[in-house]
mmCIF file of C-alpha atoms in Angstrom:
data_model
loop_
_atom_site.group_PDB
_atom_site.id
_atom_site.type_symbol
_atom_site.label_atom_id
_atom_site.label_comp_id
_atom_site.label_asym_id
_atom_site.label_seq_id
_atom_site.Cartn_x
_atom_site.Cartn_y
_atom_site.Cartn_z
ATOM 1 C CA SER A 247 -109.836 -170.513 -70.121
ATOM 2 C CA GLN A 248 -109.285 -167.913 -67.335
ATOM 3 C CA ASN A 249 -107.416 -170.498 -65.250
ATOM 4 C CA MET A 250 -103.986 -169.529 -66.546
ATOM 5 C CA LYS A 251 -102.329 -166.293 -64.828
ATOM 6 C CA ALA A 252 -99.103 -164.840 -65.825
ATOM 7 C CA GLY A 253 -97.902 -161.939 -63.642
ATOM 8 C CA VAL A 254 -94.918 -159.542 -63.213
ATOM 9 C CA GLY A 255 -94.053 -157.058 -60.524
ATOM 10 C CA VAL A 256 -91.592 -155.198 -58.211
ATOM 11 C CA ALA A 257 -90.432 -156.154 -54.812
ATOM 12 C CA LEU A 258 -89.203 -154.139 -51.789
ATOM 13 C CA PRO A 259 -86.905 -156.197 -49.856
ATOM 14 C CA LEU A 260 -87.687 -156.134 -45.966
ATOM 15 C CA GLY A 261 -86.157 -157.374 -42.810
ATOM 16 C CA ASN A 262 -82.603 -157.183 -41.445
ATOM 17 C CA ASP A 263 -81.402 -160.289 -43.382
ATOM 18 C CA VAL A 264 -81.669 -158.515 -46.822
ATOM 19 C CA LYS A 265 -82.759 -154.783 -46.807
ATOM 20 C CA ASP A 266 -79.247 -153.518 -46.154
ATOM 21 C CA PHE A 267 -77.827 -155.662 -48.991
ATOM 22 C CA TYR A 268 -80.647 -155.506 -51.677
ATOM 23 C CA SER A 269 -82.304 -152.532 -53.157
ATOM 24 C CA VAL A 270 -85.236 -153.584 -55.390
ATOM 25 C CA GLY A 271 -86.518 -156.784 -56.801
ATOM 26 C CA LEU A 272 -88.304 -158.029 -59.791
ATOM 27 C CA TYR A 273 -90.510 -161.192 -60.222
ATOM 28 C CA GLY A 274 -92.550 -163.120 -62.687
ATOM 29 C CA ASP A 275 -94.839 -165.943 -62.202
ATOM 30 C CA PHE A 276 -97.039 -168.430 -63.993
ATOM 31 C CA THR A 277 -99.956 -170.412 -62.409
ATOM 32 C CA TYR A 278 -102.545 -172.653 -63.762
ATOM 33 C CA TYR A 279 -105.791 -173.113 -61.459
ATOM 34 C CA PHE A 280 -108.066 -175.885 -61.144
ATOM 35 C CA GLU A 281 -111.441 -174.771 -60.097
ATOM 36 C CA ILE A 282 -112.634 -176.462 -56.862
ATOM 37 C CA ASN A 283 -115.888 -174.591 -56.860
ATOM 38 C CA GLU A 284 -116.962 -171.197 -58.140
ATOM 39 C CA ALA A 285 -115.046 -169.433 -55.324
ATOM 40 C CA PHE A 286 -111.960 -171.733 -54.585
ATOM 41 C CA LEU A 287 -109.111 -172.375 -57.091
ATOM 42 C CA VAL A 288 -105.883 -174.354 -56.470
ATOM 43 C CA GLY A 289 -102.983 -175.201 -58.794
ATOM 44 C CA PRO A 290 -99.166 -175.319 -59.477
ATOM 45 C CA GLN A 291 -97.010 -172.138 -59.731
ATOM 46 C CA VAL A 292 -93.557 -171.517 -60.935
ATOM 47 C CA SER A 293 -91.819 -167.999 -60.333
ATOM 48 C CA TYR A 294 -88.646 -166.258 -60.726
ATOM 49 C CA LEU A 295 -87.428 -163.708 -58.252
ATOM 50 C CA TYR A 296 -84.480 -161.485 -58.904
ATOM 51 C CA TYR A 297 -83.144 -158.964 -56.402
ATOM 52 C CA MET A 298 -80.479 -156.278 -57.087
ATOM 53 C CA GLY A 299 -77.424 -155.909 -54.743
ATOM 54 C CA LYS A 300 -76.669 -152.549 -53.316
ATOM 55 C CA ASP A 301 -73.703 -151.032 -51.888
ATOM 56 C CA TYR A 302 -73.520 -151.452 -48.145
ATOM 57 C CA HIS A 303 -70.321 -150.017 -46.444
ATOM 58 C CA GLY A 304 -68.285 -150.772 -49.471
ATOM 59 C CA TYR A 305 -69.626 -154.431 -50.127
ATOM 60 C CA LYS A 306 -72.038 -154.863 -52.992
ATOM 61 C CA PRO A 307 -73.407 -158.401 -53.148
ATOM 62 C CA ASP A 308 -74.219 -160.171 -56.403
ATOM 63 C CA ALA A 309 -77.809 -160.260 -57.463
ATOM 64 C CA ALA A 310 -80.010 -162.965 -55.471
ATOM 65 C CA MET A 311 -82.161 -165.098 -57.592
ATOM 66 C CA PHE A 312 -84.692 -167.773 -56.630
ATOM 67 C CA LEU A 313 -86.893 -170.226 -58.659
ATOM 68 C CA PRO A 314 -90.008 -170.880 -56.422
ATOM 69 C CA ILE A 315 -91.914 -174.031 -57.182
ATOM 70 C CA ALA A 316 -95.315 -173.834 -55.284
ATOM 71 C CA ALA A 317 -98.774 -174.817 -54.799
ATOM 72 C CA SER A 318 -101.149 -171.848 -55.110
ATOM 73 C CA GLU A 319 -104.567 -171.351 -53.730
ATOM 74 C CA ARG A 320 -107.026 -168.538 -54.363
ATOM 75 C CA TYR A 321 -110.362 -167.496 -52.802
ATOM 76 C CA VAL A 322 -112.539 -165.279 -55.045
ATOM 77 C CA ILE A 323 -115.181 -162.817 -53.634
ATOM 78 C CA GLU A 324 -116.676 -160.939 -56.620
ATOM 79 C CA ASP A 325 -113.579 -159.114 -58.100
ATOM 80 C CA PHE A 326 -111.445 -159.472 -55.116
ATOM 81 C CA PHE A 327 -109.231 -162.339 -54.300
ATOM 82 C CA PHE A 328 -107.055 -163.666 -51.262
ATOM 83 C CA GLY A 329 -104.725 -166.544 -51.301
ATOM 84 C CA ALA A 330 -101.311 -167.952 -50.604
ATOM 85 C CA ASP A 331 -98.437 -169.844 -52.521
ATOM 86 C CA LEU A 332 -96.325 -172.405 -50.569
ATOM 87 C CA GLY A 333 -93.569 -174.397 -51.778
ATOM 88 C CA TYR A 334 -89.707 -174.387 -52.116
ATOM 89 C CA GLY A 335 -87.702 -171.429 -53.433
ATOM 90 C CA ILE A 336 -84.644 -172.958 -55.250
ATOM 91 C CA GLY A 337 -81.513 -170.559 -54.820
ATOM 92 C CA VAL A 338 -80.138 -170.126 -58.334
ATOM 93 C CA SER A 339 -77.497 -167.522 -57.746
ATOM 94 C CA LYS A 340 -74.017 -167.850 -56.323
ATOM 95 C CA ASN A 341 -73.991 -168.474 -52.511
ATOM 96 C CA ASN A 342 -77.578 -168.411 -52.204
ATOM 97 C CA ASP A 343 -79.328 -171.256 -50.497
ATOM 98 C CA GLY A 344 -82.875 -172.157 -51.242
ATOM 99 C CA GLY A 345 -85.632 -172.777 -48.761
ATOM 100 C CA PHE A 346 -89.392 -172.764 -47.675
ATOM 101 C CA PHE A 347 -91.201 -170.281 -49.845
ATOM 102 C CA TYR A 348 -94.443 -168.523 -48.739
ATOM 103 C CA ARG A 349 -96.448 -165.775 -50.253
ATOM 104 C CA PRO A 350 -99.885 -164.661 -48.745
ATOM 105 C CA LYS A 351 -101.517 -162.354 -51.298
ATOM 106 C CA ALA A 352 -104.595 -160.207 -52.052
ATOM 107 C CA GLY A 353 -105.890 -158.567 -55.277
ATOM 108 C CA TYR A 354 -108.515 -157.107 -57.520
ATOM 109 C CA ASN A 355 -109.579 -158.303 -61.026
ATOM 110 C CA PHE A 356 -110.241 -155.701 -63.659
ATOM 111 C CA GLY A 357 -111.566 -158.312 -66.177
ATOM 112 C CA PRO A 358 -108.452 -160.203 -67.623
ATOM 113 C CA LEU A 359 -105.964 -157.937 -65.743
ATOM 114 C CA GLY A 360 -105.545 -157.863 -61.968
ATOM 115 C CA VAL A 361 -103.368 -156.105 -59.377
ATOM 116 C CA VAL A 362 -101.716 -158.114 -56.672
ATOM 117 C CA LEU A 363 -100.253 -157.040 -53.323
ATOM 118 C CA SER A 364 -98.224 -159.734 -51.377
ATOM 119 C CA TYR A 365 -95.611 -160.537 -48.987
ATOM 120 C CA SER A 366 -93.089 -163.130 -49.881
ATOM 121 C CA GLY A 367 -90.510 -164.936 -47.860
ATOM 122 C CA ILE A 368 -87.883 -167.782 -48.461
ATOM 123 C CA THR A 369 -86.679 -169.105 -45.082
ATOM 124 C CA SER A 370 -83.488 -171.033 -45.253
ATOM 125 C CA LYS A 371 -81.128 -172.764 -42.772
ATOM 126 C CA ARG A 372 -77.364 -172.947 -43.402
ATOM 127 C CA ASP A 373 -74.290 -173.708 -41.330
ATOM 128 C CA VAL A 374 -72.009 -170.712 -40.716
ATOM 129 C CA THR A 375 -68.457 -170.957 -39.454
ATOM 130 C CA THR A 376 -67.580 -168.553 -36.622
ATOM 131 C CA TYR A 377 -64.521 -168.205 -34.405
ATOM 132 C CA VAL A 378 -66.224 -170.746 -31.787
ATOM 133 C CA GLY A 379 -67.065 -173.342 -34.367
ATOM 134 C CA THR A 380 -69.918 -174.013 -36.814
ATOM 135 C CA GLU A 381 -73.529 -172.934 -35.961
ATOM 136 C CA SER A 382 -76.859 -173.397 -37.843
ATOM 137 C CA VAL A 383 -78.342 -169.994 -38.756
ATOM 138 C CA THR A 384 -81.985 -169.370 -40.157
ATOM 139 C CA SER A 385 -82.439 -166.370 -42.434
ATOM 140 C CA THR A 386 -85.452 -165.116 -44.264
ATOM 141 C CA PHE A 387 -85.399 -163.373 -47.474
ATOM 142 C CA SER A 388 -88.558 -161.325 -47.452
ATOM 143 C CA ALA A 389 -90.229 -158.650 -49.498
ATOM 144 C CA LEU A 390 -93.305 -156.744 -50.043
ATOM 145 C CA ASN A 391 -94.492 -157.105 -53.554
ATOM 146 C CA LEU A 392 -96.866 -155.208 -56.099
ATOM 147 C CA GLY A 393 -97.722 -156.556 -59.392
ATOM 148 C CA VAL A 394 -100.207 -157.040 -62.245
ATOM 149 C CA GLU A 395 -101.444 -160.276 -63.672
ATOM 150 C CA CYS A 396 -103.138 -161.233 -66.809
ATOM 151 C CA SER A 397 -105.645 -164.040 -67.107
ATOM 152 C CA PHE A 398 -105.846 -166.013 -70.338
#
């Protein structure tokens, strides 16, 4: 079956919420697709995202880690594919809230191997205490990703 996919890649953190505090990320994911028709696939996915902290004015945060559980869909045209993953990214590192996970992606298959370019984001809301009280803050942990996947 060519419906199981395992992938690995690197991530470049983006956005003001994360780029100053994290240098690079690594990810791995596993997806099982069900064929709706010849060109459209859907299925469950589990991923692991790891972002390394970097020094920011004398402060270096711990690594940020997420475990996204998502539904994945893929539309295939010849050897090209386009799709998206949607779900919840569980925060598994200290002081790391989880949130809504999304990852639009595109790629090209070279037989059982493929290359994938994607943008990922985990949006979460948390309460922050300031000198005027507690307020709700929304932040997005986003990254540009490049990876390879193997079909089996």
